[in-house]
């Protein structure tokens, strides 16, 4: 094989062949030689640092021990079955334990040989041992490739190991691949960027990531490859945005008229916060360019996003267009409708509500008025995107609590006009900056990072079950002052029997402590008919009931300013962003508000961190950062299946600095050379031609 290249199928590589090629495809999704070279080690063994058995203790994150395998014994029955090895060095001996892959390990581990064992030490009955350590035969005679002090470790699978593709086997393949094609690999980054950002060349980076000679080399390689990965993601995102802006003409809102001015001068009951003003300005500039606006507004609960949305819709009306606002739940749509109608008064423009429970007759009227253009603002749920709903001239769309809507649903709203309406997506789930830059790299982002003046910060405390009587007493005091209280139970899955039992038991408990006729309790959960839910909600909103027992259906957006206490039961079972959302239901009025996190006595480390974070801060962005660190980007809502976060080497949690550097580099390039016409950017043009700017967004919402 003379002409191997990065795109050559992996089967053509010396030492691979069709069978191994198949497992590499199946197990690791490696199809070409280039794919293989981008399969980077997940860690390195520092050959210079070993721990002695005597000094190994359970608090260590990992221990690397050079020792001898003294014995190997299978113990236990069925589920308790395990393989136990005695491992010894000159300071003592310890146990290594495996619960899985026992037959394979029994065959491959050689009693009497020296091994390097690596893993997380744990303590059991006062003895320190390592469960499922990585084992590597230590062979003094064998010269390591290039005599590396940093030995790469590749993750492998049992299947791969059956084909001799353990970390050593993969390393050998990497060597063959590098020998075959390294010299032919093109540098994808422009020279001037390498210089400016002090990055090593591509060939050197690939060589060093697989066969680092020194720690310094390795770090340089890692930095270079991370930069490249993040840079190209940003290049595609921003190119995408640039193309969209060129492609989609937008309505030009070039005047501020009666509706806006009347509202602003005569109806707005409070001065706007600085952040609200700034975001309004951004929206006004953006809707007056002739291109379509796609903007995400992030703002903590209670930061006042609704007014910004309303004023934007009035701007649309002043320019001769209709507007609509879509909310994820019926309750929210109703609240928006009630709130916006009250703010507007009768005479500024026409507003109607369309949801699943709108009567057929009312629906028909709405459809007709929309098509005639006599209805200015339509507020509703998913019912808005039904094909039957046709606007005369829709110019502005607001989507509240964006993460509940898919891109496909957003796109449906676009198609309601030949020129797509401006889109304003509002979210109360602050997303860490790094994640936002990647997930929404092609949206413009506005941030409302200031709460209206005069709000008292919510006091948050954490109580254990055995302090419940104090909590009841506190509730009684607050209710006596005329306040209202939420008590939220986790119904993670509404179908789960246990959860329903908790809810019922909790409700009975409350009914006993807070009996009729002095106290009245509302209850709302997802299994109830919408009509009953609304009825119960309304009773609480009107102040007819003092306690609202609910599941997380009240999580999003519900606004009852007189409710000043939020009690979250089994709070350790909620995610951070959910806890933050729930807490945001109180603190909306002038009174001091409280959030009480109830939990059992046993808390996992992560559960404890979550509750401590909640008690420490109410800054949604800070909470989101902690969430990202606890769970990693893959679990943040809406990102799960988006390929964009599956990176080969970069990590959105730990590589924020490189991400900013890479994104700024791209922004600068587009500023200086929007068409990428300059010769020095030729490699970027080549990259885009090959990969295209389009990233599949259908999984992201
Ligand atoms: P969210 O951003 O959570 O959607 P809302 O728009 O529902 O917040 O606003 C929360 C409450 O704050 C509402 O009662 C609203 O009328 C009030 N509000 C909004 N902006 C201001 C402001 N600038 N000054 C005082 N109160 C405000
Ligand atoms: Mg809201």
XYZ file of C-alpha atoms and ligand atoms in Angstrom:
729
model
C 0.000 0.000 0.000
C 1.891 2.957 -1.235
C -0.607 5.770 -1.001
C -2.236 5.632 2.366
C -3.906 8.780 3.586
C -6.118 9.967 6.395
C -9.258 8.870 4.571
C -7.976 5.393 3.699
C -10.168 2.757 5.347
C -8.561 1.418 8.451
C -8.506 -2.126 7.077
C -5.642 -1.182 4.764
C -3.346 -0.338 7.626
C -0.604 -2.889 8.188
C -1.558 -5.131 11.087
C -5.286 -4.466 10.914
C -7.083 -6.508 8.290
C -10.829 -6.933 7.816
C -11.622 -8.574 11.162
C -9.883 -6.049 13.361
C -11.226 -3.283 11.140
C -14.736 -4.499 11.914
C -14.289 -4.437 15.678
C -12.639 -1.023 15.512
C -15.656 0.215 13.608
C -18.162 -1.395 15.914
C -16.534 -0.661 19.205
C -14.889 2.696 18.636
C -16.469 4.043 15.436
C -13.068 4.260 13.802
C -13.445 3.942 10.056
C -10.351 5.499 8.539
C -6.699 5.847 9.425
C -7.401 9.486 10.204
C -10.104 8.426 12.688
C -7.588 6.193 14.396
C -5.073 8.994 14.775
C -7.781 11.087 16.377
C -8.431 8.390 18.920
C -6.381 9.983 21.655
C -5.128 8.435 24.864
C -7.456 9.180 27.766
C -4.610 9.391 30.226
C -0.882 8.928 30.533
C 1.117 6.906 32.961
C 3.922 8.950 34.295
C 6.703 6.380 34.273
C 8.654 8.364 36.771
C 6.044 8.251 39.508
C 4.979 5.150 41.373
C 3.262 4.828 44.716
C 4.468 2.390 47.300
C 1.799 0.066 48.653
C 2.522 1.279 52.171
C 1.560 4.845 51.241
C -1.606 4.022 49.294
C -4.740 5.258 51.042
C -8.415 5.568 50.241
C -8.435 9.338 49.760
C -6.189 9.162 46.719
C -7.825 9.893 43.377
C -5.659 7.244 41.778
C -2.604 5.197 42.591
C -0.023 3.720 40.270
C 1.824 0.826 41.792
C 4.642 -1.278 40.451
C 4.401 -4.693 42.045
C 4.223 -8.413 41.581
C 1.116 -10.535 41.215
C 1.469 -13.114 43.979
C -1.778 -14.996 43.678
C -5.079 -14.995 41.874
C -8.201 -16.482 43.383
C -11.844 -16.666 42.449
C -14.102 -16.155 45.455
C -17.810 -16.000 46.168
C -20.905 -17.252 44.408
C -23.129 -15.797 41.721
C -23.510 -12.066 42.278
C -20.807 -12.039 44.910
C -18.365 -13.713 42.565
C -15.069 -11.894 42.321
C -11.474 -12.323 41.337
C -8.988 -11.350 44.026
C -5.285 -10.857 43.460
C -2.560 -10.380 46.036
C -0.254 -7.665 44.831
C 3.071 -6.963 46.505
C 5.962 -4.542 46.389
C 8.898 -4.052 48.720
C 6.750 -2.176 51.249
C 3.812 -4.520 51.642
C 0.917 -6.169 49.874
C -2.696 -5.334 49.004
C -5.690 -6.794 47.229
C -6.819 -6.071 43.704
C -10.419 -7.029 43.027
C -12.495 -7.576 39.900
C -16.203 -8.313 39.639
C -16.390 -8.385 35.877
C -14.597 -10.037 32.957
C -13.377 -12.723 35.347
C -12.853 -15.543 32.801
C -10.885 -13.279 30.517
C -8.747 -11.883 33.337
C -8.009 -15.347 34.705
C -6.647 -16.286 31.335
C -4.573 -13.185 30.731
C -3.121 -12.225 34.124
C 0.112 -14.030 34.883
C 0.765 -14.952 38.500
C 4.381 -14.250 39.396
C 4.837 -11.429 36.894
C 5.465 -7.769 37.584
C 2.615 -5.384 36.740
C 1.807 -1.755 36.847
C -1.580 -1.491 38.506
C -3.542 1.728 38.303
C -6.861 2.588 39.903
C -8.767 4.319 42.650
C -7.945 2.938 46.098
C -10.896 2.301 48.395
C -11.101 1.179 51.981
C -13.127 -1.829 53.056
C -13.052 -3.132 56.618
C -9.965 -1.070 57.238
C -8.111 -2.655 54.324
C -7.146 -0.591 51.297
C -7.720 -2.267 47.948
C -8.282 -1.341 44.328
C -11.324 -2.510 42.430
C -11.026 -2.976 38.682
C -7.502 -1.616 38.312
C -5.950 -1.228 34.898
C -3.205 -3.787 34.641
C -0.184 -3.544 32.456
C 2.531 -6.130 32.303
C 5.785 -4.517 33.322
C 8.584 -5.806 31.220
C 11.985 -4.419 31.980
C 13.589 -5.976 28.976
C 11.138 -4.645 26.469
C 12.206 -1.291 25.189
C 9.235 1.042 25.305
C 8.500 2.770 22.030
C 10.678 5.850 22.021
C 11.447 5.215 25.658
C 8.527 7.281 26.800
C 8.292 8.633 30.272
C 4.647 9.444 29.696
C 3.049 6.198 28.592
C -0.282 6.698 26.807
C -3.282 4.678 27.906
C -6.095 4.151 25.408
C -9.476 3.004 26.517
C -10.289 -0.383 25.171
C -13.100 -2.892 25.492
C -13.259 -6.571 26.215
C -14.086 -7.273 22.598
C -11.147 -5.247 21.392
C -8.866 -6.997 23.812
C -9.853 -10.317 22.301
C -8.299 -9.036 19.098
C -5.178 -7.938 20.923
C -6.322 -4.369 20.834
C -5.622 -3.473 24.412
C -3.855 -0.225 25.153
C -0.577 -1.692 23.884
C -2.162 -3.035 20.744
C -3.774 0.302 19.981
C -0.480 2.019 20.622
C 1.174 -0.206 18.067
C -1.489 0.657 15.527
C -0.973 4.333 16.221
C 2.701 3.908 15.528
C 2.039 2.132 12.241
C -0.490 4.776 11.255
C 1.856 7.629 12.069
C 4.675 6.009 10.100
C 2.352 5.510 7.154
C 0.719 8.893 6.840
C 2.112 11.497 9.238
C 4.289 13.146 6.592
C 1.350 13.511 4.247
C -0.972 15.189 6.730
C -1.829 18.789 5.941
C -1.813 21.522 8.518
C -5.464 22.596 8.851
C -4.831 25.878 10.689
C -3.413 28.946 8.923
C 0.242 29.638 9.733
C -0.466 33.065 11.138
C -2.845 31.601 13.719
C -0.240 29.116 14.868
C 2.158 31.932 15.404
C -0.293 34.255 17.037
C -1.633 31.698 19.472
C 1.703 29.973 20.015
C 0.520 26.608 18.771
C 2.691 23.754 17.577
C 2.160 22.282 14.109
C -0.342 19.541 13.410
C 2.133 16.773 12.643
C 4.142 17.466 15.752
C 0.967 17.584 17.830
C -0.268 14.217 16.602
C 3.112 12.649 17.195
C 3.362 14.044 20.702
C -0.176 13.209 21.749
C 0.462 9.549 20.998
C 4.160 9.400 21.839
C 5.060 12.255 24.135
C 8.749 12.584 24.894
C 8.295 15.023 27.750
C 5.465 16.447 29.780
C 6.121 19.750 28.101
C 5.673 18.219 24.630
C 2.504 16.573 25.735
C 0.995 19.772 27.095
C 1.842 21.632 23.919
C 0.166 18.903 21.878
C -2.950 18.884 24.043
C -3.293 22.648 23.865
C -2.863 22.703 20.134
C -5.411 19.950 19.489
C -7.968 21.415 21.887
C -7.635 24.808 20.285
C -8.098 23.296 16.849
C -11.172 21.336 17.851
C -12.880 24.294 19.501
C -11.779 26.669 16.777
C -13.368 24.645 14.003
C -16.627 24.193 15.908
C -16.793 27.948 16.359
C -15.815 28.540 12.748
C -18.718 26.426 11.566
C -21.172 27.972 14.025
C -20.299 31.526 13.176
C -20.160 30.804 9.464
C -23.608 29.286 9.789
C -24.866 32.395 11.494
C -23.308 34.597 8.851
C -24.952 32.620 6.046
C -28.344 32.657 7.788
C -28.171 36.375 8.210
C -27.461 36.768 4.527
C -30.061 34.249 3.479
C -33.044 35.340 5.509
C -34.300 38.751 4.843
C -36.110 40.104 7.855
C -38.836 42.602 8.502
C -37.437 46.017 9.182
C -38.892 47.640 12.267
C -37.821 51.206 11.698
C -40.345 53.085 13.723
C -41.456 53.398 17.263
C -45.126 54.297 17.237
C -48.242 54.739 19.278
C -48.556 51.339 20.853
C -45.028 51.288 22.173
C -45.066 54.893 23.299
C -48.440 54.748 25.001
C -47.380 51.663 26.871
C -43.998 53.021 27.820
C -45.178 56.463 28.859
C -48.549 55.731 30.387
C -48.820 52.107 31.442
C -45.452 50.733 32.447
C -45.801 50.567 36.240
C -42.092 50.636 37.051
C -38.854 51.954 35.622
C -36.983 49.386 33.547
C -33.816 47.978 35.005
C -30.539 48.775 33.298
C -30.366 45.242 31.965
C -33.908 45.416 30.554
C -33.066 48.693 28.814
C -29.895 47.252 27.360
C -31.662 44.178 26.008
C -34.477 46.320 24.550
C -31.863 48.354 22.770
C -30.221 45.218 21.400
C -33.563 44.008 20.095
C -34.403 47.356 18.516
C -31.086 47.527 16.719
C -31.386 43.932 15.638
C -34.893 44.240 14.199
C -33.931 47.265 12.169
C -31.178 45.762 10.040
C -33.268 44.120 7.344
C -32.074 40.707 8.434
C -33.947 38.229 10.563
C -33.242 38.347 14.271
C -32.556 35.149 16.180
C -31.923 36.077 19.735
C -31.755 34.194 22.990
C -32.532 36.160 26.126
C -31.197 34.580 29.274
C -32.463 35.992 32.489
C -32.888 34.580 35.902
C -36.367 33.941 37.249
C -37.950 37.231 38.201
C -35.550 39.323 36.148
C -38.447 40.686 34.118
C -38.282 39.037 30.742
C -41.999 39.320 30.081
C -41.988 43.086 29.832
C -39.115 42.946 27.380
C -41.063 40.474 25.283
C -44.184 42.608 25.434
C -42.403 45.788 24.399
C -40.798 43.941 21.495
C -44.206 42.756 20.369
C -45.537 46.306 20.548
C -42.672 47.383 18.344
C -43.791 44.812 15.785
C -47.352 46.128 15.949
C -46.171 49.719 15.435
C -44.508 48.553 12.256
C -47.643 46.908 10.923
C -47.085 43.309 12.003
C -48.676 40.770 14.287
C -46.863 39.028 17.112
C -47.264 35.859 19.087
C -45.920 34.373 22.245
C -45.634 30.688 22.925
C -45.374 29.148 26.402
C -44.700 25.526 27.287
C -47.705 24.958 29.540
C -51.302 25.973 29.721
C -50.883 27.576 33.155
C -48.032 29.704 31.910
C -49.832 30.753 28.771
C -52.769 31.829 30.888
C -50.561 33.771 33.244
C -48.859 35.535 30.400
C -52.215 36.347 28.903
C -53.609 37.660 32.175
C -50.429 39.589 33.002
C -50.004 41.117 29.580
C -53.682 42.037 29.262
C -53.527 43.771 32.630
C -50.358 45.673 31.753
C -51.672 46.783 28.377
C -55.166 47.859 29.292
C -57.988 47.761 26.762
C -57.053 50.195 24.087
C -53.457 49.671 22.967
C -53.967 46.557 20.899
C -55.916 43.298 20.729
C -54.669 40.225 22.598
C -56.105 36.719 22.683
C -55.294 33.369 24.205
C -55.191 30.103 22.285
C -54.574 26.816 24.065
C -55.711 23.231 23.914
C -58.765 24.073 25.952
C -59.951 27.014 23.887
C -63.482 26.261 22.676
C -64.065 25.460 19.041
C -66.173 28.542 18.636
C -63.577 30.862 20.153
C -60.914 29.117 18.121
C -62.765 29.808 14.898
C -63.027 33.485 15.768
C -59.329 33.664 16.556
C -58.375 31.975 13.281
C -60.477 34.429 11.372
C -59.192 37.518 13.161
C -55.628 36.368 12.674
C -56.108 36.043 8.949
C -57.921 39.354 8.693
C -55.210 41.026 10.700
C -57.562 42.349 13.372
C -55.826 40.379 16.107
C -52.462 41.855 17.084
C -51.042 39.568 19.726
C -51.746 35.885 20.178
C -50.557 34.133 23.304
C -50.714 30.389 23.676
C -49.228 26.953 23.897
C -48.263 24.464 21.211
C -51.711 25.108 19.788
C -50.125 28.127 18.099
C -48.089 26.063 15.704
C -50.932 24.019 14.315
C -51.213 24.366 10.577
C -54.702 25.816 10.856
C -53.300 28.867 12.606
C -52.493 31.375 9.863
C -51.415 34.930 10.415
C -51.975 37.806 8.048
C -48.549 39.167 8.748
C -46.577 37.695 11.587
C -43.487 39.749 12.348
C -42.351 38.738 15.799
C -42.373 35.481 17.723
C -41.555 35.086 21.400
C -40.825 31.645 22.755
C -40.832 31.459 26.532
C -38.818 28.851 28.389
C -37.122 27.725 25.274
C -35.751 24.410 26.412
C -39.134 22.795 26.155
C -39.469 23.469 22.480
C -37.610 21.731 19.717
C -35.980 23.484 16.823
C -38.458 21.803 14.523
C -41.286 23.528 16.371
C -39.524 26.835 16.116
C -39.034 26.281 12.410
C -42.761 25.672 12.008
C -43.408 29.177 13.238
C -40.975 30.540 10.736
C -42.775 28.957 7.881
C -45.924 30.856 8.688
C -44.702 33.703 6.515
C -42.668 34.182 3.343
C -40.309 36.369 5.305
C -39.557 34.695 8.606
C -40.520 36.609 11.743
C -37.929 37.772 14.223
C -37.450 35.177 16.904
C -36.923 35.948 20.546
C -36.248 32.907 22.684
C -36.398 33.454 26.424
C -34.926 31.140 28.976
C -34.797 31.297 32.732
C -32.290 28.482 32.825
C -29.032 30.293 32.700
C -26.589 28.307 30.661
C -22.899 28.546 31.451
C -21.141 30.808 29.038
C -19.048 28.067 27.492
C -22.064 25.949 26.834
C -24.046 28.846 25.429
C -21.202 29.749 23.119
C -21.247 26.250 21.747
C -24.898 25.315 21.806
C -26.185 28.657 20.701
C -23.139 29.845 18.848
C -25.351 30.873 15.951
C -27.858 32.786 18.033
C -27.249 36.213 19.444
C -27.371 36.156 23.175
C -28.733 38.845 25.475
C -28.436 38.581 29.190
C -30.693 40.193 31.802
C -28.327 39.983 34.708
C -29.994 42.374 37.090
C -33.068 41.963 39.240
C -35.585 44.801 39.642
C -34.676 47.096 42.512
C -36.145 46.541 45.955
C -36.242 42.773 45.796
C -35.183 41.178 49.020
C -32.889 38.226 48.427
C -34.585 34.933 49.257
C -33.321 33.305 52.458
C -32.517 29.678 51.813
C -32.028 27.068 54.526
C -31.541 23.338 54.568
C -33.473 21.263 57.140
C -33.408 17.574 57.875
C -36.530 15.492 58.365
C -36.208 15.589 62.177
C -36.579 19.376 62.162
C -39.987 19.199 60.523
C -41.924 20.498 63.526
C -39.951 23.727 63.381
C -40.850 24.001 59.726
C -44.558 23.560 60.465
C -44.311 26.235 63.143
C -42.638 28.571 60.725
C -45.329 27.960 58.116
C -48.002 28.782 60.664
C -46.297 32.083 61.532
C -46.010 33.111 57.906
C -49.599 32.171 57.114
C -50.711 34.167 60.162
C -48.999 37.176 58.574
C -51.127 36.647 55.482
C -48.485 34.953 53.366
C -48.901 31.842 51.210
C -46.740 28.738 51.068
C -45.713 26.291 48.348
C -44.859 22.724 49.263
C -43.307 20.869 46.344
C -42.831 17.129 46.090
C -40.609 15.393 43.614
C -42.670 13.516 41.129
C -39.798 12.707 38.889
C -41.951 10.265 37.007
C -45.608 10.885 37.569
C -46.213 7.196 37.156
C -43.927 6.106 39.919
C -45.935 4.667 42.760
C -43.422 5.610 45.427
C -43.530 9.238 44.415
C -47.284 9.352 44.504
C -47.207 7.776 47.954
C -44.823 10.451 49.182
C -47.114 13.081 47.817
C -50.199 11.549 49.407
C -48.521 10.982 52.745
C -47.160 14.510 52.695
C -50.561 15.905 51.875
C -52.246 13.992 54.708
C -49.604 15.221 57.075
C -50.228 18.793 56.046
C -54.001 18.418 56.256
C -53.601 17.196 59.821
C -51.285 20.056 60.797
C -53.244 22.698 58.917
C -56.887 21.642 59.276
C -60.006 23.194 57.846
C -61.680 25.577 58.297
C -58.756 27.813 59.341
C -56.468 26.570 56.635
C -57.151 25.691 53.035
C -54.877 23.698 50.804
C -54.682 23.593 47.012
C -53.189 20.648 45.244
C -51.845 20.502 41.706
C -50.126 17.647 39.936
C -49.507 16.581 36.397
C -52.058 13.768 36.388
C -54.985 16.108 37.004
C -57.305 17.266 34.240
C -56.307 20.728 33.047
C -59.621 22.135 34.237
C -59.089 21.002 37.822
C -55.514 22.181 37.779
C -56.583 25.620 36.703
C -59.290 25.730 39.308
C -56.832 24.873 42.077
C -54.216 27.288 40.729
C -56.758 30.062 40.577
C -57.809 29.500 44.175
C -54.215 29.923 45.235
C -53.623 32.905 42.972
C -56.700 34.613 44.420
C -55.537 33.886 47.954
C -58.420 31.585 48.805
C -55.989 28.858 49.812
C -52.868 29.386 51.896
C -50.905 26.313 50.956
C -50.200 24.970 47.513
C -49.088 21.360 47.452
C -47.650 20.640 44.066
C -45.348 18.596 41.950
C -42.952 20.252 39.591
C -45.748 21.406 37.298
C -45.359 24.754 38.985
C -41.688 24.823 38.124
C -41.897 27.162 35.227
C -43.004 30.742 35.371
C -45.967 30.706 37.756
C -46.320 34.057 39.457
C -48.012 34.571 42.839
C -46.344 37.565 44.519
C -48.009 36.922 47.888
C -46.437 33.468 48.173
C -43.314 33.930 50.249
C -42.339 30.434 51.353
C -41.148 27.609 49.118
C -40.703 24.270 50.810
C -39.074 21.598 48.697
C -39.530 18.051 49.972
C -36.867 15.434 49.262
C -34.883 18.250 47.807
C -31.840 16.028 47.401
C -33.673 14.331 44.561
C -33.931 17.455 42.439
C -31.318 18.715 40.033
C -29.720 22.081 40.668
C -31.413 23.931 37.865
C -34.776 22.550 38.952
C -34.198 23.667 42.534
C -33.255 27.081 41.283
C -36.376 27.288 39.130
C -38.564 26.259 42.028
C -37.027 28.778 44.366
C -37.755 31.433 41.783
C -41.482 31.013 42.443
C -41.106 33.034 45.631
C -39.443 36.368 46.210
C -41.737 38.041 43.726
C -43.442 40.420 46.091
C -42.265 43.005 48.583
C -42.064 40.597 51.548
C -39.031 38.695 52.745
C -39.205 35.243 51.136
C -37.839 31.898 52.224
C -36.844 28.674 50.589
C -36.658 25.603 52.809
C -34.876 22.576 51.442
C -36.024 19.435 53.242
C -33.922 16.325 52.944
C -33.320 12.940 54.490
C -30.288 12.467 56.702
C -28.345 10.463 54.193
C -26.994 12.603 51.415
C -24.719 11.660 48.580
C -21.692 13.870 48.093
C -23.244 15.360 44.998
C -26.591 15.862 46.722
C -24.833 17.697 49.531
C -22.980 19.934 47.064
C -26.251 20.787 45.359
C -27.980 21.801 48.575
C -24.936 23.720 49.800
C -24.791 25.590 46.518
C -28.454 26.532 46.829
C -27.949 27.843 50.342
C -24.838 29.775 49.355
C -25.984 31.598 46.239
C -29.020 32.654 44.269
C -27.088 33.659 41.183
C -28.453 31.479 38.414
C -25.286 31.680 36.386
C -23.142 30.552 39.275
C -25.554 27.696 39.920
C -25.396 26.702 36.281
C -21.606 26.574 36.445
C -21.723 24.264 39.442
C -24.287 22.147 37.644
C -22.021 21.877 34.635
C -19.156 20.829 36.840
C -21.225 18.252 38.689
C -22.837 16.678 35.705
C -20.710 17.497 32.703
C -22.071 19.099 29.548
C -23.748 15.935 28.311
C -26.425 16.069 30.967
C -27.375 19.695 30.851
C -30.924 19.861 29.587
C -31.313 19.815 25.862
C -27.758 18.896 25.056
C -27.911 15.161 25.508
C -27.948 13.999 21.966
C -26.406 16.908 20.218
C -23.315 15.672 18.496
C -21.745 19.040 18.959
C -20.785 18.305 22.505
C -19.083 15.049 21.677
C -15.579 16.328 21.518
C -12.482 14.290 21.005
C -10.192 16.166 23.299
C -11.629 19.458 24.474
C -13.882 19.699 27.507
C -16.356 22.493 28.036
C -15.997 22.354 31.785
C -12.267 22.640 32.036
C -11.312 24.345 28.797
C -13.183 27.612 29.110
C -10.096 29.707 28.523
C -9.129 27.946 25.294
C -12.740 28.097 24.127
C -12.856 31.856 24.565
C -9.535 32.202 22.840
C -10.714 30.099 19.895
C -14.057 31.851 19.598
C -12.462 35.275 19.700
C -10.010 34.190 17.040
C -12.909 33.244 14.764
C -14.793 36.463 15.485
C -11.725 38.449 14.591
C -11.226 36.561 11.360
C -14.792 37.197 10.231
C -14.491 40.833 11.176
C -11.371 41.281 9.110
C -12.251 38.961 6.253
C -16.006 38.208 6.203
C -15.885 36.285 2.938
C -12.690 34.435 3.874
C -11.288 35.772 0.629
C -7.779 36.501 1.821
C -5.113 34.074 0.828
C -3.947 33.556 4.378
C -7.343 32.080 5.222
C -7.241 29.582 2.384
C -6.997 26.615 4.746
C -10.207 27.656 6.458
C -12.020 27.811 3.137
C -10.714 24.344 2.354
C -11.881 23.059 5.720
C -15.378 24.468 5.310
C -15.638 23.179 1.763
C -14.886 19.738 3.062
C -16.955 19.780 6.249
C -19.546 22.425 5.473
C -20.766 25.012 7.938
C -23.858 23.046 8.760
C -24.114 21.371 12.054
C -27.137 19.256 12.661
C -29.301 21.151 15.082
C -32.325 18.976 15.075
C -31.424 17.360 18.357
C -30.895 20.603 20.172
C -33.796 22.511 21.516
P -39.307 36.376 34.432
O -38.033 36.926 33.892
O -39.080 35.319 35.461
O -40.245 35.957 33.357
P -41.312 38.309 34.950
O -41.267 38.941 33.633
O -42.435 37.380 35.220
O -39.954 37.556 35.236
O -41.242 39.431 36.057
C -41.305 39.125 37.412
C -42.038 40.216 38.172
O -41.246 41.395 38.208
C -43.342 40.619 37.536
O -44.285 40.787 38.540
C -43.022 41.924 36.833
O -44.141 42.748 36.718
C -41.972 42.522 37.727
N -41.027 43.402 37.047
C -40.487 43.237 35.835
N -39.636 44.238 35.535
C -39.606 45.051 36.607
C -38.915 46.271 36.934
N -38.075 46.831 36.076
N -39.149 46.828 38.142
C -39.990 46.251 39.015
N -40.679 45.122 38.784
C -40.505 44.518 37.592
Mg -41.295 34.266 32.728
